[in-house]
């Protein structure tokens, strides 16, 4: 078996250490190296690709030249939750395929559209479909829209996702406000901030200890009580795994012992980049299934079931009334109902509109 030292590497980017020397990635590294080709591709994909500030700016300029909306909040819709965008008026829609630099969403339940619109005169932009590592996208591509939104003037990012419940007290149909996360890909070196840092977006070493806005989390609890849905809403810790397979029982038990409340395959890279950019972040997980933690349990998770829970939740809870009526009725004992698709938008509108 040839040794790594027998080859000349042409790249100056270190990828990993094998103890005696550093291995460097290059487009022409020998196929005979005892590293699976898929592994080499993954390492190259997450280490060599660079997207310049000009690339982000070109996409932002392209969008701003085609819509009059100047969004202050962006919303990323998780699996089965693309109907969030239906709450917006005066919509401008763009397919991801026509937006320069945007990757394509390939997952069922993700429409692959960027929707600009207004909620009571306040400008928003919704992503109907996000991008995942397991689709083959690099983390720079997965998080590409976040920096574009930053350049468009967005100040707040709202992320939603479908997640499996690890905690015993969370059940399908519940809404979990994300108070913190565990970034498993990041812990093994897959981070969207890898590579040269652009100070125009943020610092080299951003803190993540307060990436989910305490103010917005508190406001969400207040609104959920006033809307009489407090029984559905709890806070918790979200863990991101790479996917696309669901967790084994042993993995689920490990997550439970680590204090994880819900687990999914997205969201965290977007939050990391948004925090790096100085955006205020609020996150919601719709609990779509219980993660299997017992070898005696015969349940089996599948993506169709995840989408079905999202559909049923959006139909079960009634649509919001007009915002003015909502404010007035909150002083009454029986508050109005709110649908999952509108809850994040109204949270932002109710808490932010007066200050904008």
XYZ file of C-alpha atoms in Angstrom:
356
model
C 0.000 0.000 0.000
C 1.537 3.377 -0.989
C 2.258 5.864 1.754
C 0.955 9.415 1.670
C 4.555 10.642 1.792
C 5.205 9.000 -1.598
C 3.012 11.569 -3.364
C 3.454 15.229 -4.134
C 0.438 17.298 -3.105
C -0.185 20.520 -4.948
C -2.694 22.239 -2.677
C -1.744 24.320 0.350
C -4.967 23.501 2.215
C -4.496 20.922 4.997
C -7.353 18.462 5.253
C -6.421 15.973 7.969
C -3.458 14.590 9.877
C -2.351 10.937 9.779
C 0.035 11.346 12.688
C 3.337 11.727 10.845
C 2.392 14.405 8.370
C -0.495 16.472 7.084
C -2.467 15.293 4.077
C -3.344 18.038 1.601
C -6.337 18.026 -0.730
C -5.862 18.449 -4.455
C -7.961 17.872 -7.519
C -5.339 15.401 -8.770
C -4.594 13.312 -5.697
C -3.929 9.652 -6.589
C -6.936 7.370 -6.620
C -4.824 4.604 -5.082
C -4.649 6.394 -1.726
C -6.450 4.213 0.803
C -9.182 6.770 1.417
C -12.583 6.051 -0.198
C -13.224 8.287 -3.180
C -16.525 9.476 -1.674
C -14.597 10.521 1.435
C -12.083 12.464 -0.613
C -14.896 14.183 -2.492
C -16.643 15.152 0.766
C -13.456 16.604 2.218
C -12.729 18.567 -0.949
C -16.316 19.781 -1.166
C -16.304 21.236 2.343
C -12.749 22.590 2.335
C -11.766 23.876 -1.107
C -14.926 25.594 -2.327
C -15.000 29.331 -1.747
C -17.792 31.791 -2.492
C -16.708 35.408 -2.687
C -18.474 38.448 -1.284
C -19.079 39.505 -4.893
C -20.906 36.224 -5.578
C -23.314 36.869 -2.709
C -23.708 40.501 -3.767
C -24.535 39.550 -7.360
C -27.365 37.313 -6.186
C -28.664 39.977 -3.794
C -28.552 42.581 -6.573
C -30.331 40.209 -8.975
C -33.176 39.695 -6.498
C -33.458 43.377 -5.550
C -33.665 44.310 -9.226
C -36.682 42.017 -9.639
C -38.719 42.762 -6.523
C -39.612 45.975 -4.756
C -39.702 44.184 -1.414
C -36.875 44.938 0.995
C -37.323 42.198 3.603
C -36.468 42.748 7.240
C -37.152 39.146 8.228
C -36.440 35.877 6.448
C -38.193 32.594 7.170
C -36.876 29.160 6.235
C -39.658 26.601 5.916
C -38.932 23.024 6.951
C -40.276 19.760 5.529
C -44.019 19.989 4.951
C -44.140 23.583 6.241
C -43.878 25.495 2.973
C -47.383 26.862 3.503
C -45.872 29.484 5.810
C -45.403 31.629 2.721
C -49.159 31.584 2.070
C -49.554 34.178 4.834
C -47.778 36.859 2.789
C -49.547 39.453 0.630
C -48.290 41.064 -2.602
C -46.083 38.114 -3.367
C -43.137 37.918 -5.744
C -42.006 34.331 -6.331
C -38.770 33.019 -7.801
C -37.876 29.420 -8.478
C -34.486 28.476 -7.067
C -33.489 27.336 -10.552
C -33.679 30.895 -11.900
C -31.770 32.597 -9.054
C -28.027 32.989 -9.731
C -25.930 30.972 -7.310
C -28.835 29.187 -5.614
C -28.579 25.401 -5.299
C -31.604 23.194 -5.960
C -33.767 21.506 -3.329
C -34.417 17.838 -4.117
C -36.411 16.764 -1.050
C -40.105 15.882 -1.118
C -42.097 18.568 0.694
C -39.731 21.367 -0.393
C -41.173 23.413 -3.266
C -37.915 25.141 -4.160
C -39.197 28.723 -4.290
C -38.208 32.041 -2.767
C -41.315 34.056 -1.892
C -41.219 37.775 -1.101
C -44.289 39.436 0.374
C -45.806 41.551 3.120
C -47.534 40.929 6.418
C -49.486 44.062 7.335
C -47.083 46.186 5.360
C -43.922 44.599 6.772
C -41.678 42.961 4.202
C -40.674 39.292 4.561
C -39.007 36.631 2.447
C -39.750 32.907 2.775
C -37.708 29.985 1.553
C -40.103 27.234 0.508
C -37.508 24.526 0.821
C -34.002 24.479 2.247
C -30.767 22.734 1.298
C -29.219 19.800 3.149
C -25.810 18.198 3.423
C -27.280 14.817 2.539
C -28.386 16.138 -0.861
C -24.723 16.553 -1.733
C -24.545 20.313 -1.209
C -21.469 21.810 0.389
C -22.082 23.723 3.602
C -21.283 26.962 1.775
C -24.069 26.195 -0.696
C -26.395 24.992 2.052
C -26.100 28.372 3.767
C -25.718 30.516 0.635
C -29.123 32.274 1.027
C -28.330 33.513 4.547
C -25.542 35.828 3.454
C -27.620 36.952 0.481
C -30.412 37.904 2.897
C -27.905 39.788 5.047
C -26.844 41.856 2.035
C -30.511 42.554 1.254
C -31.043 44.118 4.680
C -32.588 41.218 6.609
C -32.200 41.616 10.370
C -34.027 38.564 11.733
C -33.925 34.916 10.655
C -36.733 32.544 11.609
C -35.961 28.876 11.030
C -38.522 26.087 11.142
C -37.992 22.372 10.783
C -39.606 18.992 11.201
C -37.885 17.062 13.987
C -38.068 13.806 15.868
C -38.727 13.865 19.598
C -35.949 12.444 21.759
C -37.400 13.855 24.995
C -40.179 11.824 26.578
C -42.343 14.911 27.176
C -42.496 15.983 23.512
C -45.113 14.383 21.275
C -45.998 14.536 17.556
C -47.790 17.804 16.847
C -45.998 19.741 19.593
C -44.001 22.871 18.766
C -40.536 23.157 20.276
C -38.900 26.560 20.597
C -35.191 25.960 20.030
C -33.143 27.369 22.914
C -29.818 25.775 21.948
C -28.335 23.209 19.591
C -25.694 20.515 19.277
C -23.876 20.695 15.959
C -22.664 17.139 15.376
C -21.262 17.816 11.869
C -19.470 20.866 13.247
C -17.878 18.835 16.030
C -16.132 16.662 13.433
C -14.959 19.537 11.263
C -17.863 20.190 8.890
C -18.644 23.846 9.519
C -19.957 26.493 7.085
C -17.444 28.999 8.500
C -14.418 26.950 7.447
C -12.034 28.715 5.107
C -10.839 32.321 4.930
C -13.022 34.639 7.000
C -14.658 37.681 5.427
C -14.824 40.371 8.118
C -17.579 42.113 6.150
C -19.902 39.340 7.304
C -18.567 38.700 10.791
C -15.629 37.818 13.072
C -13.283 34.862 12.677
C -14.396 33.252 15.954
C -18.083 34.027 16.608
C -19.658 33.038 19.924
C -22.592 30.606 19.738
C -23.656 30.640 23.390
C -26.583 32.971 22.718
C -27.429 32.367 19.082
C -31.182 31.894 19.709
C -32.698 35.209 20.785
C -33.847 35.088 24.404
C -36.109 38.052 23.727
C -37.922 36.320 20.864
C -38.164 33.064 22.806
C -39.775 34.902 25.707
C -42.136 36.674 23.336
C -43.092 33.351 21.757
C -44.111 31.937 25.132
C -46.155 35.048 25.870
C -47.949 34.890 22.534
C -48.598 31.155 22.836
C -50.373 31.767 26.152
C -52.446 34.601 24.735
C -53.391 32.439 21.764
C -54.316 29.519 24.003
C -51.758 27.138 22.477
C -49.290 27.126 25.374
C -49.936 23.413 25.869
C -48.395 22.737 22.471
C -45.304 24.908 22.944
C -42.168 23.984 24.901
C -38.486 24.889 24.776
C -35.720 22.424 24.061
C -32.316 21.568 22.622
C -32.106 20.612 18.943
C -29.395 18.306 17.621
C -28.350 18.187 13.983
C -27.205 14.917 12.435
C -26.030 14.491 8.853
C -28.730 12.133 7.567
C -30.356 11.030 5.372
C -30.974 7.900 7.439
C -32.917 8.188 10.665
C -31.228 7.369 13.972
C -30.448 3.896 15.255
C -31.743 2.963 18.682
C -28.239 3.200 20.128
C -27.802 6.673 18.615
C -31.196 7.747 19.960
C -30.246 6.600 23.446
C -26.971 8.512 23.225
C -28.813 11.697 22.197
C -31.220 11.266 25.096
C -28.367 10.959 27.593
C -26.722 14.074 26.145
C -29.824 16.129 26.938
C -31.134 16.441 23.379
C -34.871 17.106 23.110
C -35.343 16.912 19.327
C -33.209 15.791 16.402
C -33.160 16.680 12.715
C -30.944 17.033 9.650
C -30.895 20.786 9.039
C -31.145 24.265 10.579
C -27.851 24.452 12.497
C -25.588 25.512 9.578
C -28.051 28.293 8.734
C -28.105 29.448 12.361
C -24.299 29.394 12.578
C -23.951 31.605 9.495
C -26.789 33.911 10.582
C -25.157 34.379 13.990
C -21.830 35.050 12.296
C -23.600 37.733 10.223
C -25.119 39.363 13.304
C -28.716 38.372 12.559
C -31.227 37.802 15.324
C -32.363 34.161 15.216
C -35.538 32.397 16.301
C -36.115 28.683 15.746
C -39.133 26.374 15.847
C -39.263 22.595 15.504
C -42.524 20.862 14.661
C -42.344 17.483 16.363
C -43.409 14.956 13.734
C -42.466 11.633 15.334
C -41.094 9.964 18.434
C -37.536 8.746 17.982
C -37.379 5.019 18.732
C -35.303 4.410 21.875
C -36.391 0.870 22.783
C -35.507 -2.427 21.131
C -38.986 -3.617 22.065
C -40.620 -0.843 20.030
C -41.867 -1.854 16.579
C -42.434 1.710 15.307
C -40.574 2.791 12.187
C -40.010 6.411 11.117
C -40.417 7.472 7.472
C -40.418 10.772 5.593
C -44.034 10.432 4.430
C -45.129 10.328 8.061
C -43.115 13.463 8.768
C -44.885 15.313 5.949
C -48.290 14.058 7.075
C -47.903 15.448 10.595
C -46.942 18.810 9.118
C -50.039 18.770 6.937
C -52.379 17.756 9.761
C -51.023 20.358 12.178
C -51.510 23.153 9.670
C -55.113 22.039 9.112
C -56.003 21.370 12.741
C -55.300 24.811 14.157
C -57.333 27.685 12.715
C -56.019 30.564 10.672
C -55.225 33.849 12.362
C -57.589 36.737 12.209
C -56.409 40.130 11.017
C -53.554 41.540 13.099
C -55.636 44.424 14.462
C -58.316 42.006 15.626
C -55.653 39.761 17.104
C -54.256 42.553 19.269
C -57.721 43.481 20.526
C -58.825 39.937 21.358
C -55.704 39.091 23.323
C -57.161 40.968 26.280
C -60.096 38.548 26.342
C -60.069 35.270 28.214
C -60.361 33.113 25.112
C -57.648 34.100 22.659
C -57.784 33.346 18.949
C -56.172 30.267 17.481
C -53.069 30.423 15.340
C -51.852 28.037 12.691
C -48.310 26.745 12.706
C -47.732 28.322 9.331
C -48.550 31.791 10.709
C -47.139 31.539 14.230
C -43.529 32.487 13.335
C -44.628 35.356 11.105
C -46.984 36.764 13.717
C -44.349 36.334 16.407
C -42.026 38.582 14.449
C -44.760 40.998 13.403
C -46.190 41.399 16.892
C -42.814 41.833 18.536
C -40.990 43.830 15.903
C -43.382 45.864 13.783
C -43.759 48.709 16.255
C -40.007 49.200 16.418
C -39.388 49.216 12.677
